[in-house]
Amino acid sequence: MRLYIYKRQDVLAKCRIDFATLESDFSTSPPVRYAEFYAADRYEFEHPAAFLICGEHKSMIHVLHPEESEAKDAPWFPARED
């Protein structure tokens, strides 16, 4: 998995998030949260977006939304067996 830096506190990870496993394996708690949604764009279609967010450090990891074309073959984080 590669991380691409957007801003000082934002990175891009070309992976999907299994948040239930992430919570149990790493004991995440608020302020860490996962969000997936559809962002309005200038075009007629909405753009799927997903983020792993840390409110305490004001940082985000941009990850793949399950409906993005790249998501089907992307690795999961944490890794899991399908």
mmCIF file of N, CA and C in Angstrom:
data_model
loop_
_atom_site.group_PDB
_atom_site.id
_atom_site.type_symbol
_atom_site.label_atom_id
_atom_site.label_comp_id
_atom_site.label_asym_id
_atom_site.label_seq_id
_atom_site.Cartn_x
_atom_site.Cartn_y
_atom_site.Cartn_z
ATOM 1 N N MET A 1 0.843 -1.152 0.000
ATOM 2 C CA MET A 1 0.000 0.000 0.000
ATOM 3 C C MET A 1 0.898 1.227 0.000
ATOM 4 N N ARG A 2 0.569 2.231 -0.826
ATOM 5 C CA ARG A 2 1.319 3.475 -0.887
ATOM 6 C C ARG A 2 0.523 4.598 -0.270
ATOM 7 N N LEU A 3 1.213 5.489 0.401
ATOM 8 C CA LEU A 3 0.587 6.682 0.957
ATOM 9 C C LEU A 3 1.051 7.875 0.144
ATOM 10 N N TYR A 4 0.122 8.715 -0.256
ATOM 11 C CA TYR A 4 0.432 9.930 -0.994
ATOM 12 C C TYR A 4 0.052 11.112 -0.115
ATOM 13 N N ILE A 5 0.974 12.042 0.107
ATOM 14 C CA ILE A 5 0.703 13.179 0.980
ATOM 15 C C ILE A 5 0.000 14.283 0.199
ATOM 16 N N TYR A 6 -1.173 14.726 0.702
ATOM 17 C CA TYR A 6 -1.914 15.839 0.129
ATOM 18 C C TYR A 6 -1.520 17.149 0.799
ATOM 19 N N LYS A 7 -1.721 17.214 2.054
ATOM 20 C CA LYS A 7 -1.381 18.370 2.869
ATOM 21 C C LYS A 7 -0.537 17.848 4.013
ATOM 22 N N ARG A 8 -0.205 18.694 4.921
ATOM 23 C CA ARG A 8 0.632 18.241 6.024
ATOM 24 C C ARG A 8 -0.019 17.113 6.822
ATOM 25 N N GLN A 9 -1.332 17.179 7.055
ATOM 26 C CA GLN A 9 -2.006 16.159 7.855
ATOM 27 C C GLN A 9 -2.894 15.218 7.040
ATOM 28 N N ASP A 10 -2.911 15.333 5.731
ATOM 29 C CA ASP A 10 -3.768 14.487 4.908
ATOM 30 C C ASP A 10 -2.934 13.612 3.985
ATOM 31 N N VAL A 11 -3.312 12.335 3.905
ATOM 32 C CA VAL A 11 -2.636 11.405 3.001
ATOM 33 C C VAL A 11 -3.683 10.597 2.249
ATOM 34 N N LEU A 12 -3.260 9.961 1.178
ATOM 35 C CA LEU A 12 -4.112 9.097 0.374
ATOM 36 C C LEU A 12 -3.568 7.685 0.465
ATOM 37 N N ALA A 13 -4.430 6.739 0.783
ATOM 38 C CA ALA A 13 -4.057 5.322 0.817
ATOM 39 C C ALA A 13 -5.011 4.583 -0.115
ATOM 40 N N LYS A 14 -4.477 3.946 -1.133
ATOM 41 C CA LYS A 14 -5.302 3.224 -2.106
ATOM 42 C C LYS A 14 -5.711 1.872 -1.524
ATOM 43 N N CYS A 15 -6.599 1.917 -0.525
ATOM 44 C CA CYS A 15 -7.085 0.704 0.121
ATOM 45 C C CYS A 15 -8.512 0.938 0.588
ATOM 46 N N ARG A 16 -9.140 -0.134 1.021
ATOM 47 C CA ARG A 16 -10.470 -0.060 1.629
ATOM 48 C C ARG A 16 -10.309 -0.284 3.121
ATOM 49 N N ILE A 17 -11.227 0.250 3.894
ATOM 50 C CA ILE A 17 -11.160 0.133 5.347
ATOM 51 C C ILE A 17 -12.208 -0.853 5.849
ATOM 52 N N ASP A 18 -11.766 -1.796 6.670
ATOM 53 C CA ASP A 18 -12.676 -2.675 7.398
ATOM 54 C C ASP A 18 -12.704 -2.108 8.816
ATOM 55 N N PHE A 19 -13.611 -1.160 9.066
ATOM 56 C CA PHE A 19 -13.579 -0.407 10.318
ATOM 57 C C PHE A 19 -13.892 -1.275 11.530
ATOM 58 N N ALA A 20 -14.753 -2.254 11.388
ATOM 59 C CA ALA A 20 -15.059 -3.138 12.525
ATOM 60 C C ALA A 20 -13.796 -3.869 12.986
ATOM 61 N N THR A 21 -13.017 -4.384 12.049
ATOM 62 C CA THR A 21 -11.766 -5.057 12.393
ATOM 63 C C THR A 21 -10.742 -4.056 12.914
ATOM 64 N N LEU A 22 -10.692 -2.886 12.313
ATOM 65 C CA LEU A 22 -9.774 -1.847 12.771
ATOM 66 C C LEU A 22 -10.052 -1.483 14.227
ATOM 67 N N GLU A 23 -11.327 -1.329 14.566
ATOM 68 C CA GLU A 23 -11.697 -1.003 15.948
ATOM 69 C C GLU A 23 -11.283 -2.101 16.916
ATOM 70 N N SER A 24 -11.525 -3.359 16.540
ATOM 71 C CA SER A 24 -11.203 -4.453 17.464
ATOM 72 C C SER A 24 -9.705 -4.730 17.545
ATOM 73 N N ASP A 25 -8.986 -4.611 16.429
ATOM 74 C CA ASP A 25 -7.544 -4.894 16.421
ATOM 75 C C ASP A 25 -6.703 -3.779 17.038
ATOM 76 N N PHE A 26 -7.142 -2.542 16.877
ATOM 77 C CA PHE A 26 -6.335 -1.412 17.312
ATOM 78 C C PHE A 26 -6.988 -0.577 18.414
ATOM 79 N N SER A 27 -8.105 -1.008 18.938
ATOM 80 C CA SER A 27 -8.806 -0.302 20.008
ATOM 81 C C SER A 27 -9.013 1.173 19.688
ATOM 82 N N THR A 28 -9.534 1.444 18.506
ATOM 83 C CA THR A 28 -9.807 2.841 18.147
ATOM 84 C C THR A 28 -10.949 3.361 19.005
ATOM 85 N N SER A 29 -10.968 4.631 19.193
ATOM 86 C CA SER A 29 -12.043 5.267 19.948
ATOM 87 C C SER A 29 -12.194 6.680 19.425
ATOM 88 N N PRO A 30 -13.300 7.328 19.792
ATOM 89 C CA PRO A 30 -13.384 8.723 19.378
ATOM 90 C C PRO A 30 -12.140 9.423 19.889
ATOM 91 N N PRO A 31 -11.479 10.158 19.170
ATOM 92 C CA PRO A 31 -11.815 10.938 18.001
ATOM 93 C C PRO A 31 -11.558 10.266 16.657
ATOM 94 N N VAL A 32 -11.175 8.971 16.613
ATOM 95 C CA VAL A 32 -10.958 8.298 15.335
ATOM 96 C C VAL A 32 -12.282 7.775 14.807
ATOM 97 N N ARG A 33 -12.558 8.078 13.545
ATOM 98 C CA ARG A 33 -13.804 7.601 12.946
ATOM 99 C C ARG A 33 -13.602 7.361 11.447
ATOM 100 N N TYR A 34 -14.507 6.581 10.888
ATOM 101 C CA TYR A 34 -14.498 6.279 9.459
ATOM 102 C C TYR A 34 -15.763 6.855 8.864
ATOM 103 N N ALA A 35 -15.651 7.474 7.690
ATOM 104 C CA ALA A 35 -16.824 8.048 7.029
ATOM 105 C C ALA A 35 -16.780 7.733 5.546
ATOM 106 N N GLU A 36 -17.913 7.318 5.005
ATOM 107 C CA GLU A 36 -18.044 7.192 3.552
ATOM 108 C C GLU A 36 -19.338 7.876 3.147
ATOM 109 N N PHE A 37 -19.272 8.596 2.039
ATOM 110 C CA PHE A 37 -20.419 9.391 1.594
ATOM 111 C C PHE A 37 -20.261 9.723 0.115
ATOM 112 N N TYR A 38 -21.193 10.476 -0.424
ATOM 113 C CA TYR A 38 -21.149 10.932 -1.808
ATOM 114 C C TYR A 38 -21.032 12.443 -1.805
ATOM 115 N N ALA A 39 -19.944 12.960 -2.356
ATOM 116 C CA ALA A 39 -19.706 14.400 -2.394
ATOM 117 C C ALA A 39 -20.301 14.975 -3.670
ATOM 118 N N ALA A 40 -20.998 16.071 -3.538
ATOM 119 C CA ALA A 40 -21.563 16.745 -4.711
ATOM 120 C C ALA A 40 -20.422 17.300 -5.554
ATOM 121 N N ASP A 41 -20.590 17.227 -6.848
ATOM 122 C CA ASP A 41 -19.580 17.713 -7.770
ATOM 123 C C ASP A 41 -20.238 18.661 -8.760
ATOM 124 N N ARG A 42 -19.438 19.246 -9.613
ATOM 125 C CA ARG A 42 -19.997 20.164 -10.616
ATOM 126 C C ARG A 42 -20.759 19.418 -11.698
ATOM 127 N N TYR A 43 -20.545 18.147 -11.796
ATOM 128 C CA TYR A 43 -21.188 17.350 -12.833
ATOM 129 C C TYR A 43 -22.491 16.773 -12.316
ATOM 130 N N GLU A 44 -23.215 16.073 -13.154
ATOM 131 C CA GLU A 44 -24.521 15.556 -12.738
ATOM 132 C C GLU A 44 -24.431 14.386 -11.764
ATOM 133 N N PHE A 45 -23.260 13.757 -11.625
ATOM 134 C CA PHE A 45 -23.114 12.620 -10.730
ATOM 135 C C PHE A 45 -22.380 13.023 -9.460
ATOM 136 N N GLU A 46 -22.670 12.326 -8.394
ATOM 137 C CA GLU A 46 -21.966 12.566 -7.144
ATOM 138 C C GLU A 46 -20.738 11.671 -7.081
ATOM 139 N N HIS A 47 -19.720 12.138 -6.407
ATOM 140 C CA HIS A 47 -18.457 11.427 -6.310
ATOM 141 C C HIS A 47 -18.380 10.688 -4.974
ATOM 142 N N PRO A 48 -18.162 9.346 -4.992
ATOM 143 C CA PRO A 48 -18.024 8.626 -3.727
ATOM 144 C C PRO A 48 -16.721 9.014 -3.020
ATOM 145 N N ALA A 49 -16.778 9.170 -1.711
ATOM 146 C CA ALA A 49 -15.599 9.541 -0.932
ATOM 147 C C ALA A 49 -15.587 8.755 0.373
ATOM 148 N N ALA A 50 -14.388 8.440 0.848
ATOM 149 C CA ALA A 50 -14.243 7.728 2.127
ATOM 150 C C ALA A 50 -12.979 8.231 2.819
ATOM 151 N N PHE A 51 -13.070 8.351 4.144
ATOM 152 C CA PHE A 51 -11.966 8.888 4.928
ATOM 153 C C PHE A 51 -11.855 8.171 6.267
ATOM 154 N N LEU A 52 -10.650 8.024 6.747
ATOM 155 C CA LEU A 52 -10.371 7.642 8.118
ATOM 156 C C LEU A 52 -9.897 8.939 8.760
ATOM 157 N N ILE A 53 -10.587 9.389 9.799
ATOM 158 C CA ILE A 53 -10.403 10.741 10.335
ATOM 159 C C ILE A 53 -9.967 10.693 11.794
ATOM 160 N N CYS A 54 -9.017 11.549 12.140
ATOM 161 C CA CYS A 54 -8.627 11.735 13.537
ATOM 162 C C CYS A 54 -8.924 13.181 13.907
ATOM 163 N N GLY A 55 -9.953 13.378 14.720
ATOM 164 C CA GLY A 55 -10.337 14.709 15.134
ATOM 165 C C GLY A 55 -9.319 15.354 16.056
ATOM 166 N N GLU A 56 -8.645 14.560 16.867
ATOM 167 C CA GLU A 56 -7.667 15.107 17.810
ATOM 168 C C GLU A 56 -6.472 15.737 17.093
ATOM 169 N N HIS A 57 -5.997 15.070 16.046
ATOM 170 C CA HIS A 57 -4.821 15.556 15.322
ATOM 171 C C HIS A 57 -5.186 16.323 14.056
ATOM 172 N N LYS A 58 -6.479 16.491 13.815
ATOM 173 C CA LYS A 58 -6.955 17.224 12.628
ATOM 174 C C LYS A 58 -6.324 16.666 11.356
ATOM 175 N N SER A 59 -6.420 15.333 11.205
ATOM 176 C CA SER A 59 -5.821 14.674 10.050
ATOM 177 C C SER A 59 -6.796 13.679 9.438
ATOM 178 N N MET A 60 -6.559 13.378 8.153
ATOM 179 C CA MET A 60 -7.412 12.435 7.427
ATOM 180 C C MET A 60 -6.562 11.540 6.538
ATOM 181 N N ILE A 61 -7.017 10.310 6.391
ATOM 182 C CA ILE A 61 -6.470 9.410 5.386
ATOM 183 C C ILE A 61 -7.584 9.212 4.367
ATOM 184 N N HIS A 62 -7.351 9.661 3.153
ATOM 185 C CA HIS A 62 -8.312 9.465 2.073
ATOM 186 C C HIS A 62 -8.155 8.017 1.611
ATOM 187 N N VAL A 63 -9.239 7.251 1.653
ATOM 188 C CA VAL A 63 -9.213 5.843 1.242
ATOM 189 C C VAL A 63 -10.251 5.631 0.153
ATOM 190 N N LEU A 64 -10.318 4.424 -0.368
ATOM 191 C CA LEU A 64 -11.262 4.134 -1.447
ATOM 192 C C LEU A 64 -12.656 3.830 -0.909
ATOM 193 N N HIS A 65 -13.641 4.469 -1.485
ATOM 194 C CA HIS A 65 -15.051 4.185 -1.200
ATOM 195 C C HIS A 65 -15.378 2.848 -1.870
ATOM 196 N N PRO A 66 -16.210 2.008 -1.260
ATOM 197 C CA PRO A 66 -16.524 0.699 -1.846
ATOM 198 C C PRO A 66 -17.062 0.760 -3.280
ATOM 199 N N GLU A 67 -17.642 1.875 -3.686
ATOM 200 C CA GLU A 67 -18.209 1.966 -5.035
ATOM 201 C C GLU A 67 -17.272 2.597 -6.055
ATOM 202 N N GLU A 68 -16.054 2.954 -5.661
ATOM 203 C CA GLU A 68 -15.088 3.464 -6.637
ATOM 204 C C GLU A 68 -14.597 2.298 -7.492
ATOM 205 N N SER A 69 -14.296 2.570 -8.740
ATOM 206 C CA SER A 69 -13.898 1.505 -9.655
ATOM 207 C C SER A 69 -12.635 0.780 -9.192
ATOM 208 N N GLU A 70 -11.723 1.470 -8.539
ATOM 209 C CA GLU A 70 -10.483 0.846 -8.069
ATOM 210 C C GLU A 70 -10.684 -0.027 -6.836
ATOM 211 N N ALA A 71 -11.783 0.140 -6.127
ATOM 212 C CA ALA A 71 -11.976 -0.515 -4.830
ATOM 213 C C ALA A 71 -12.079 -2.034 -4.918
ATOM 214 N N LYS A 72 -12.628 -2.535 -5.989
ATOM 215 C CA LYS A 72 -12.848 -3.979 -6.098
ATOM 216 C C LYS A 72 -11.558 -4.780 -5.905
ATOM 217 N N ASP A 73 -10.462 -4.303 -6.478
ATOM 218 C CA ASP A 73 -9.196 -5.036 -6.406
ATOM 219 C C ASP A 73 -8.225 -4.453 -5.381
ATOM 220 N N ALA A 74 -8.661 -3.464 -4.627
ATOM 221 C CA ALA A 74 -7.781 -2.801 -3.663
ATOM 222 C C ALA A 74 -7.605 -3.653 -2.404
ATOM 223 N N PRO A 75 -6.454 -3.518 -1.757
ATOM 224 C CA PRO A 75 -6.246 -4.249 -0.495
ATOM 225 C C PRO A 75 -7.108 -3.681 0.617
ATOM 226 N N TRP A 76 -7.374 -4.500 1.613
ATOM 227 C CA TRP A 76 -8.129 -4.076 2.786
ATOM 228 C C TRP A 76 -7.164 -3.671 3.897
ATOM 229 N N PHE A 77 -7.585 -2.725 4.717
ATOM 230 C CA PHE A 77 -6.852 -2.406 5.931
ATOM 231 C C PHE A 77 -7.831 -2.417 7.085
ATOM 232 N N PRO A 78 -7.512 -3.134 8.151
ATOM 233 C CA PRO A 78 -6.434 -4.122 8.232
ATOM 234 C C PRO A 78 -6.665 -5.256 7.241
ATOM 235 N N ALA A 79 -5.589 -5.937 6.916
ATOM 236 C CA ALA A 79 -5.668 -7.041 5.947
ATOM 237 C C ALA A 79 -6.641 -8.095 6.445
ATOM 238 N N ARG A 80 -7.384 -8.669 5.536
ATOM 239 C CA ARG A 80 -8.328 -9.727 5.893
ATOM 240 C C ARG A 80 -8.364 -10.764 4.787
ATOM 241 N N GLU A 81 -8.827 -11.930 5.140
ATOM 242 C CA GLU A 81 -8.953 -12.998 4.167
ATOM 243 C C GLU A 81 -10.398 -13.061 3.696
ATOM 244 N N ASP A 82 -10.616 -13.014 2.400
ATOM 245 C CA ASP A 82 -11.979 -13.100 1.837
ATOM 246 C C ASP A 82 -12.299 -14.492 1.377
#
